[in-house]
Amino acid sequence: MSTSRTSLSLLRTLVPYKTQTRAVTYMPRPGDGSPRPVTLIPGDGIGPLVTNAVEQVMEAMHAPVYFEKYQVHGDMKQIPQEVIDSIRKNKVCLKGGLRTPKGGGVSSLNLHLRRELDLYASLVDCCNLPGLATRHENVDIIVIRENTEGEYSGLEHEVVPGVVESLKVITKFCSERIAKYAFEYAYLNNRKKVTAVHKANIMKLADGLFLESCREVAARYPTIKYDEIIVDNCCMQLVSKPEQFDVMITPNLYGNLVANTAAGIAGGTGVMPGGNVGAEHAVFEQGASAGNVGKKKMVEQKTANPLALLLSSAMMLRHLQFPAFANRLEEAVKNVILEGKYRTKDLGGDSTTQQVVDAVIAKIE
């Protein structure tokens, strides 16, 4: 063998090909690069701040999406029909938090949106992020919550003065389809275990029906471990040994509590992404509901944490089949967290929303 050929062979051994450092390429269908319309609802409180952060980052990335923006606020009696029509047309929506009045006769517009579009599955992604110190390590939890019934059915009435009855509705249809979604998610994402959260020891018929549906679906996925846990024990286990959980499936109310608890354990609600999905439509927002509207002082000082919604936007880009853009955005956010130079108050820093946005844009490759 010649000296030059020997040198080339040695060079190939010492310096791997560039193709060896990346995954096999994503092959789009013709036309997949066409810009996609996304309905944008800035919402209340910090919502306009964090949704504007997403707009800036998408523009800096030259992402193939454009926004149709609508003003919706939690004190409205209902979501304007033109907004619903826009989401039905676009299939995808990004939203900030909508403030829900406490008591009184104004219903939650978040619930209205989920029911109108049948967004029956809520998903919150709770995992440790490198560079962000937490009490527990190896937290990697996906909380999947039934989104349309249970205690959130909105069926309340005053029986007699001083006595109010609130109905919890659980159906076989809704329980089965959320179980199917949870196990399908686990299967498609190579997750190893699904845990059903319940209170069937007390609510034997309602939560019993939920468990029955979960067990029937679990039997179709023999490679995925299935177990069950009572919700009060679940809360204790979450704060003591959260690493034991993988995918968690819950009825409506329990899911809200479990998702916010898991988010707090994994690093805070300001960095946990999420979304709501149905057969036809998807709405992406900050994963955990706690703090998604924020306090007045945070709005005035413009110090809201935009990272959760930026990561939710990465989820949205994957949903739209723009994986390379999703990867770039997620990597930029995680690099800013790892570097630790620009952090809002909830993460132990003193940066403004805009400073964090600028840091993310600077990290985009």
Tab-separated table of C-alpha atoms in Angstrom:
chain	number	residue	atom	x	y	z
A	1	MET	CA	0.000	0.000	0.000
A	2	SER	CA	1.353	3.440	-0.875
A	3	THR	CA	2.372	5.902	1.825
A	4	SER	CA	-0.356	8.359	0.800
A	5	ARG	CA	-3.080	5.685	0.984
A	6	THR	CA	-1.801	4.541	4.402
A	7	SER	CA	-1.870	8.154	5.658
A	8	LEU	CA	-5.418	8.633	4.363
A	9	SER	CA	-6.546	5.437	6.089
A	10	LEU	CA	-4.964	6.575	9.369
A	11	LEU	CA	-6.583	10.027	9.032
A	12	ARG	CA	-10.006	8.430	8.563
A	13	THR	CA	-9.447	6.410	11.737
A	14	LEU	CA	-8.425	9.430	13.816
A	15	VAL	CA	-10.928	11.952	12.368
A	16	PRO	CA	-14.459	10.497	11.987
A	17	TYR	CA	-16.584	11.573	9.048
A	18	LYS	CA	-19.000	14.399	9.812
A	19	THR	CA	-21.885	12.075	8.934
A	20	GLN	CA	-20.922	9.878	11.883
A	21	THR	CA	-21.732	12.684	14.342
A	22	ARG	CA	-25.408	13.130	13.404
A	23	ALA	CA	-28.543	11.068	13.027
A	24	VAL	CA	-29.765	9.764	9.685
A	25	THR	CA	-31.378	12.669	7.874
A	26	TYR	CA	-35.043	13.630	8.046
A	27	MET	CA	-36.513	13.347	4.539
A	28	PRO	CA	-39.410	15.774	4.117
A	29	ARG	CA	-42.268	15.311	1.726
A	30	PRO	CA	-42.410	17.810	-1.151
A	31	GLY	CA	-43.945	21.014	0.155
A	32	ASP	CA	-43.209	20.318	3.859
A	33	GLY	CA	-41.104	23.477	3.995
A	34	SER	CA	-44.049	25.746	3.203
A	35	PRO	CA	-44.684	28.251	6.036
A	36	ARG	CA	-47.480	27.112	8.333
A	37	PRO	CA	-50.030	29.441	9.940
A	38	VAL	CA	-50.344	29.196	13.733
A	39	THR	CA	-53.059	30.881	15.788
A	40	LEU	CA	-51.487	32.975	18.540
A	41	ILE	CA	-53.299	34.010	21.741
A	42	PRO	CA	-51.044	36.231	23.910
A	43	GLY	CA	-53.505	36.033	26.809
A	44	ASP	CA	-53.300	37.788	30.185
A	45	GLY	CA	-50.566	38.862	32.586
A	46	ILE	CA	-47.154	37.705	31.421
A	47	GLY	CA	-48.710	36.075	28.351
A	48	PRO	CA	-47.920	38.923	25.924
A	49	LEU	CA	-44.306	39.016	27.209
A	50	VAL	CA	-43.607	35.331	26.718
A	51	THR	CA	-45.500	34.959	23.445
A	52	ASN	CA	-43.557	37.939	22.086
A	53	ALA	CA	-40.399	36.096	23.116
A	54	VAL	CA	-41.476	33.188	20.921
A	55	GLU	CA	-42.216	35.518	18.011
A	56	GLN	CA	-38.720	37.031	18.263
A	57	VAL	CA	-36.985	33.672	18.391
A	58	MET	CA	-39.011	32.242	15.496
A	59	GLU	CA	-38.130	35.264	13.393
A	60	ALA	CA	-34.446	34.977	14.281
A	61	MET	CA	-34.492	31.278	13.296
A	62	HIS	CA	-36.393	31.987	10.066
A	63	ALA	CA	-38.748	29.215	11.201
A	64	PRO	CA	-41.385	28.267	8.607
A	65	VAL	CA	-44.335	29.476	10.689
A	66	TYR	CA	-46.302	32.703	10.826
A	67	PHE	CA	-48.777	33.806	13.448
A	68	GLU	CA	-52.400	34.894	13.273
A	69	LYS	CA	-52.732	36.889	16.494
A	70	TYR	CA	-55.984	37.311	18.437
A	71	GLN	CA	-56.689	39.115	21.703
A	72	VAL	CA	-58.481	36.883	24.172
A	73	HIS	CA	-58.758	37.616	27.904
A	74	GLY	CA	-59.968	35.545	30.796
A	75	ASP	CA	-62.726	37.975	31.778
A	76	MET	CA	-64.519	37.549	28.447
A	77	LYS	CA	-67.773	35.605	28.546
A	78	GLN	CA	-66.585	33.331	25.753
A	79	ILE	CA	-63.827	32.913	23.203
A	80	PRO	CA	-64.713	34.847	20.030
A	81	GLN	CA	-65.882	32.606	17.226
A	82	GLU	CA	-63.242	34.004	14.860
A	83	VAL	CA	-60.551	32.622	17.187
A	84	ILE	CA	-62.121	29.172	17.238
A	85	ASP	CA	-62.443	29.294	13.444
A	86	SER	CA	-58.771	30.237	13.115
A	87	ILE	CA	-57.650	27.272	15.236
A	88	ARG	CA	-59.943	24.926	13.337
A	89	LYS	CA	-58.383	26.144	10.075
A	90	ASN	CA	-54.753	26.163	11.221
A	91	LYS	CA	-55.010	23.049	13.430
A	92	VAL	CA	-52.349	24.491	15.772
A	93	CYS	CA	-52.400	27.259	18.381
A	94	LEU	CA	-49.842	28.788	20.751
A	95	LYS	CA	-51.215	30.604	23.775
A	96	GLY	CA	-50.229	32.458	26.901
A	97	GLY	CA	-52.106	32.041	30.157
A	98	LEU	CA	-55.723	33.132	30.473
A	99	ARG	CA	-56.719	34.408	33.898
A	100	THR	CA	-59.705	32.521	35.340
A	101	PRO	CA	-61.877	34.583	37.730
A	102	LYS	CA	-62.446	32.925	41.104
A	103	GLY	CA	-66.086	32.282	41.925
A	104	GLY	CA	-68.893	34.220	40.283
A	105	GLY	CA	-70.571	33.220	37.069
A	106	VAL	CA	-67.644	33.535	34.629
A	107	SER	CA	-66.480	30.138	33.411
A	108	SER	CA	-62.894	29.290	32.470
A	109	LEU	CA	-62.052	30.068	28.853
A	110	ASN	CA	-59.309	27.444	29.063
A	111	LEU	CA	-61.977	24.812	29.668
A	112	HIS	CA	-64.130	26.301	26.924
A	113	LEU	CA	-61.266	26.009	24.442
A	114	ARG	CA	-60.533	22.394	25.368
A	115	ARG	CA	-64.157	21.344	25.043
A	116	GLU	CA	-64.872	23.290	21.872
A	117	LEU	CA	-61.896	21.679	20.107
A	118	ASP	CA	-62.080	18.368	22.001
A	119	LEU	CA	-58.506	18.703	23.231
A	120	TYR	CA	-58.883	15.660	25.417
A	121	ALA	CA	-55.212	15.010	26.255
A	122	SER	CA	-52.980	17.354	28.236
A	123	LEU	CA	-49.264	16.541	28.250
A	124	VAL	CA	-46.695	18.129	30.582
A	125	ASP	CA	-43.009	17.273	30.185
A	126	CYS	CA	-41.202	17.386	33.562
A	127	CYS	CA	-37.498	16.553	33.548
A	128	ASN	CA	-34.244	17.775	35.040
A	129	LEU	CA	-32.330	20.225	32.857
A	130	PRO	CA	-28.501	20.277	32.938
A	131	GLY	CA	-27.220	23.299	34.835
A	132	LEU	CA	-30.406	23.795	36.867
A	133	ALA	CA	-29.886	22.623	40.451
A	134	THR	CA	-32.808	20.707	41.978
A	135	ARG	CA	-33.369	18.659	45.119
A	136	HIS	CA	-33.842	15.462	43.080
A	137	GLU	CA	-31.879	14.052	40.148
A	138	ASN	CA	-32.965	11.722	37.330
A	139	VAL	CA	-36.466	13.199	37.179
A	140	ASP	CA	-38.027	12.413	33.805
A	141	ILE	CA	-41.813	12.385	34.062
A	142	ILE	CA	-44.522	12.790	31.444
A	143	VAL	CA	-47.918	13.648	32.941
A	144	ILE	CA	-50.857	12.855	30.651
A	145	ARG	CA	-54.174	14.158	31.930
A	146	GLU	CA	-57.724	13.659	30.747
A	147	ASN	CA	-58.843	17.157	29.802
A	148	THR	CA	-62.598	17.206	29.246
A	149	GLU	CA	-64.507	15.692	32.161
A	150	GLY	CA	-64.073	14.685	35.821
A	151	GLU	CA	-64.357	17.456	38.399
A	152	TYR	CA	-63.909	19.980	35.585
A	153	SER	CA	-67.212	19.037	33.980
A	154	GLY	CA	-68.667	22.332	35.246
A	155	LEU	CA	-71.877	20.719	36.453
A	156	GLU	CA	-72.674	22.611	39.656
A	157	HIS	CA	-75.888	23.876	41.182
A	158	GLU	CA	-77.273	25.048	44.483
A	159	VAL	CA	-79.660	22.397	45.792
A	160	VAL	CA	-81.035	24.629	48.555
A	161	PRO	CA	-79.551	27.827	50.007
A	162	GLY	CA	-76.223	26.957	51.585
A	163	VAL	CA	-75.897	23.574	49.865
A	164	VAL	CA	-74.031	23.243	46.543
A	165	GLU	CA	-73.713	20.053	44.534
A	166	SER	CA	-70.774	19.603	42.155
A	167	LEU	CA	-70.800	16.571	39.889
A	168	LYS	CA	-67.767	14.533	38.866
A	169	VAL	CA	-68.413	12.819	35.537
A	170	ILE	CA	-66.288	9.888	34.358
A	171	THR	CA	-67.171	8.030	31.160
A	172	LYS	CA	-65.877	4.839	29.609
A	173	PHE	CA	-65.336	6.601	26.278
A	174	CYS	CA	-63.136	9.400	27.644
A	175	SER	CA	-61.248	7.132	30.035
A	176	GLU	CA	-60.450	4.655	27.287
A	177	ARG	CA	-59.257	7.224	24.773
A	178	ILE	CA	-56.918	8.946	27.264
A	179	ALA	CA	-55.529	5.531	28.213
A	180	LYS	CA	-54.965	4.753	24.529
A	181	TYR	CA	-53.175	8.080	24.098
A	182	ALA	CA	-50.919	7.498	27.121
A	183	PHE	CA	-49.874	4.022	26.042
A	184	GLU	CA	-49.423	5.092	22.430
A	185	TYR	CA	-47.221	7.956	23.632
A	186	ALA	CA	-45.163	5.544	25.748
A	187	TYR	CA	-44.808	3.116	22.844
A	188	LEU	CA	-43.798	5.772	20.299
A	189	ASN	CA	-41.304	7.409	22.678
A	190	ASN	CA	-39.708	4.229	24.043
A	191	ARG	CA	-40.974	4.824	27.581
A	192	LYS	CA	-40.974	1.801	29.861
A	193	LYS	CA	-43.812	2.312	32.353
A	194	VAL	CA	-47.260	3.882	32.649
A	195	THR	CA	-48.707	4.658	36.094
A	196	ALA	CA	-52.416	5.362	36.570
A	197	VAL	CA	-53.228	7.833	39.368
A	198	HIS	CA	-56.594	7.361	41.076
A	199	LYS	CA	-58.731	7.459	44.222
A	200	ALA	CA	-60.705	4.300	43.525
A	201	ASN	CA	-60.518	3.261	47.174
A	202	ILE	CA	-63.079	6.027	47.876
A	203	MET	CA	-64.661	6.843	44.496
A	204	LYS	CA	-65.158	3.215	43.611
A	205	LEU	CA	-67.467	3.691	40.633
A	206	ALA	CA	-65.992	6.821	39.000
A	207	ASP	CA	-62.281	6.163	39.484
A	208	GLY	CA	-63.012	2.445	39.286
A	209	LEU	CA	-64.246	2.952	35.714
A	210	PHE	CA	-61.119	4.976	34.922
A	211	LEU	CA	-58.885	2.161	36.204
A	212	GLU	CA	-60.883	-0.488	34.386
A	213	SER	CA	-60.314	1.371	31.110
A	214	CYS	CA	-56.582	1.760	31.803
A	215	ARG	CA	-56.211	-1.948	32.564
A	216	GLU	CA	-57.962	-2.970	29.363
A	217	VAL	CA	-55.681	-0.781	27.252
A	218	ALA	CA	-52.574	-1.850	29.201
A	219	ALA	CA	-53.255	-5.468	28.251
A	220	ARG	CA	-52.644	-4.521	24.597
A	221	TYR	CA	-49.118	-3.287	25.402
A	222	PRO	CA	-47.350	-6.217	27.108
A	223	THR	CA	-43.898	-4.645	26.677
A	224	ILE	CA	-44.851	-1.592	28.759
A	225	LYS	CA	-45.055	-2.020	32.526
A	226	TYR	CA	-48.320	-0.834	34.049
A	227	ASP	CA	-49.031	0.024	37.666
A	228	GLU	CA	-51.474	2.079	39.736
A	229	ILE	CA	-51.120	4.472	42.655
A	230	ILE	CA	-53.615	6.261	44.904
A	231	VAL	CA	-53.349	10.015	44.419
A	232	ASP	CA	-52.417	10.907	48.022
A	233	ASN	CA	-49.627	8.320	48.071
A	234	CYS	CA	-48.631	9.575	44.618
A	235	CYS	CA	-48.041	13.077	45.979
A	236	MET	CA	-45.888	11.739	48.799
A	237	GLN	CA	-43.894	9.534	46.424
A	238	LEU	CA	-43.413	12.428	43.987
A	239	VAL	CA	-41.715	14.632	46.553
A	240	SER	CA	-39.631	11.797	48.030
A	241	LYS	CA	-38.693	9.517	45.092
A	242	PRO	CA	-39.821	11.131	41.813
A	243	GLU	CA	-37.308	9.143	39.763
A	244	GLN	CA	-39.539	6.059	40.075
A	245	PHE	CA	-42.151	7.555	37.730
A	246	ASP	CA	-42.104	7.519	33.929
A	247	VAL	CA	-45.435	8.214	32.157
A	248	MET	CA	-48.332	9.085	34.464
A	249	ILE	CA	-51.968	8.980	33.352
A	250	THR	CA	-54.569	10.790	35.426
A	251	PRO	CA	-58.173	11.983	35.486
A	252	ASN	CA	-58.643	15.730	35.134
A	253	LEU	CA	-58.239	17.230	38.611
A	254	TYR	CA	-55.503	14.889	39.827
A	255	GLY	CA	-53.528	15.628	36.674
A	256	ASN	CA	-53.473	19.347	37.377
A	257	LEU	CA	-52.106	18.732	40.869
A	258	VAL	CA	-49.616	16.058	39.810
A	259	ALA	CA	-48.305	18.060	36.829
A	260	ASN	CA	-47.651	21.191	38.888
A	261	THR	CA	-45.984	19.162	41.643
A	262	ALA	CA	-43.780	17.288	39.179
A	263	ALA	CA	-42.861	20.551	37.436
A	264	GLY	CA	-41.822	22.122	40.729
A	265	ILE	CA	-39.679	19.108	41.587
A	266	ALA	CA	-37.980	19.007	38.181
A	267	GLY	CA	-36.920	22.665	38.155
A	268	GLY	CA	-39.956	24.949	38.259
A	269	THR	CA	-42.997	25.787	36.195
A	270	GLY	CA	-40.987	28.378	34.251
A	271	VAL	CA	-39.070	25.715	32.337
A	272	MET	CA	-41.615	22.929	31.837
A	273	PRO	CA	-43.309	22.724	28.417
A	274	GLY	CA	-46.648	21.228	27.549
A	275	GLY	CA	-49.642	21.159	25.287
A	276	ASN	CA	-53.183	19.947	24.728
A	277	VAL	CA	-54.095	17.723	21.821
A	278	GLY	CA	-57.108	16.073	20.242
A	279	ALA	CA	-57.778	14.161	17.068
A	280	GLU	CA	-57.713	17.309	14.903
A	281	HIS	CA	-56.153	20.191	16.822
A	282	ALA	CA	-53.327	21.041	19.224
A	283	VAL	CA	-52.799	24.000	21.572
A	284	PHE	CA	-49.338	24.544	23.052
A	285	GLU	CA	-48.736	26.533	26.238
A	286	GLN	CA	-46.638	26.554	29.400
A	287	GLY	CA	-46.845	23.019	30.749
A	288	ALA	CA	-47.778	23.667	34.381
A	289	SER	CA	-50.630	26.060	35.023
A	290	ALA	CA	-49.149	27.582	38.202
A	291	GLY	CA	-47.664	30.993	37.398
A	292	ASN	CA	-48.697	31.043	33.742
A	293	VAL	CA	-50.355	34.454	34.217
A	294	GLY	CA	-47.849	35.809	36.741
A	295	LYS	CA	-47.991	38.726	39.136
A	296	LYS	CA	-48.508	42.379	38.288
A	297	LYS	CA	-45.003	43.327	39.433
A	298	MET	CA	-43.461	40.757	37.090
A	299	VAL	CA	-45.407	42.225	34.173
A	300	GLU	CA	-44.395	45.782	35.044
A	301	GLN	CA	-40.721	44.886	35.435
A	302	LYS	CA	-40.806	42.589	32.388
A	303	THR	CA	-39.073	39.742	34.224
A	304	ALA	CA	-41.263	36.785	33.196
A	305	ASN	CA	-39.477	33.547	32.362
A	306	PRO	CA	-40.032	32.753	28.641
A	307	LEU	CA	-38.248	29.382	28.626
A	308	ALA	CA	-41.280	27.152	29.267
A	309	LEU	CA	-43.164	28.610	26.316
A	310	LEU	CA	-40.040	28.489	24.137
A	311	LEU	CA	-39.715	24.778	24.893
A	312	SER	CA	-43.446	24.352	24.228
A	313	SER	CA	-42.773	26.023	20.878
A	314	ALA	CA	-40.118	23.392	20.178
A	315	MET	CA	-42.804	20.772	20.863
A	316	MET	CA	-45.050	22.650	18.444
A	317	LEU	CA	-42.362	22.646	15.728
A	318	ARG	CA	-41.997	18.874	16.076
A	319	HIS	CA	-45.769	18.532	15.870
A	320	LEU	CA	-45.637	20.533	12.622
A	321	GLN	CA	-42.885	18.198	11.335
A	322	PHE	CA	-40.073	20.741	11.489
A	323	PRO	CA	-37.659	18.621	13.569
A	324	ALA	CA	-34.449	20.489	12.694
A	325	PHE	CA	-35.931	23.820	13.822
A	326	ALA	CA	-37.248	22.174	16.985
A	327	ASN	CA	-33.819	20.738	17.768
A	328	ARG	CA	-32.088	24.083	17.228
A	329	LEU	CA	-34.528	25.907	19.482
A	330	GLU	CA	-34.405	23.294	22.242
A	331	GLU	CA	-30.616	23.148	22.129
A	332	ALA	CA	-30.353	26.943	22.365
A	333	VAL	CA	-32.661	27.074	25.396
A	334	LYS	CA	-30.804	24.265	27.154
A	335	ASN	CA	-27.445	25.920	26.479
A	336	VAL	CA	-28.673	29.166	28.064
A	337	ILE	CA	-29.835	27.213	31.130
A	338	LEU	CA	-26.539	25.298	31.308
A	339	GLU	CA	-24.447	28.460	31.001
A	340	GLY	CA	-26.438	30.081	33.807
A	341	LYS	CA	-25.526	33.660	32.930
A	342	TYR	CA	-29.041	34.840	32.070
A	343	ARG	CA	-31.797	33.669	34.402
A	344	THR	CA	-35.017	35.218	35.605
A	345	LYS	CA	-35.818	35.516	39.309
A	346	ASP	CA	-37.655	32.187	39.532
A	347	LEU	CA	-34.410	30.436	38.531
A	348	GLY	CA	-32.265	32.410	40.953
A	349	GLY	CA	-31.181	35.251	38.636
A	350	ASP	CA	-32.130	38.843	37.968
A	351	SER	CA	-32.408	38.930	34.175
A	352	THR	CA	-35.303	40.454	32.275
A	353	THR	CA	-37.403	38.555	29.775
A	354	GLN	CA	-35.667	40.333	26.904
A	355	GLN	CA	-32.181	39.495	28.191
A	356	VAL	CA	-33.092	35.798	28.254
A	357	VAL	CA	-34.594	36.022	24.766
A	358	ASP	CA	-31.450	37.715	23.428
A	359	ALA	CA	-29.311	34.989	25.050
A	360	VAL	CA	-31.377	32.258	23.385
A	361	ILE	CA	-31.169	33.955	19.989
A	362	ALA	CA	-27.390	34.238	20.384
A	363	LYS	CA	-27.167	30.471	20.977
A	364	ILE	CA	-29.207	29.462	17.917
A	365	GLU	CA	-27.057	27.765	15.296
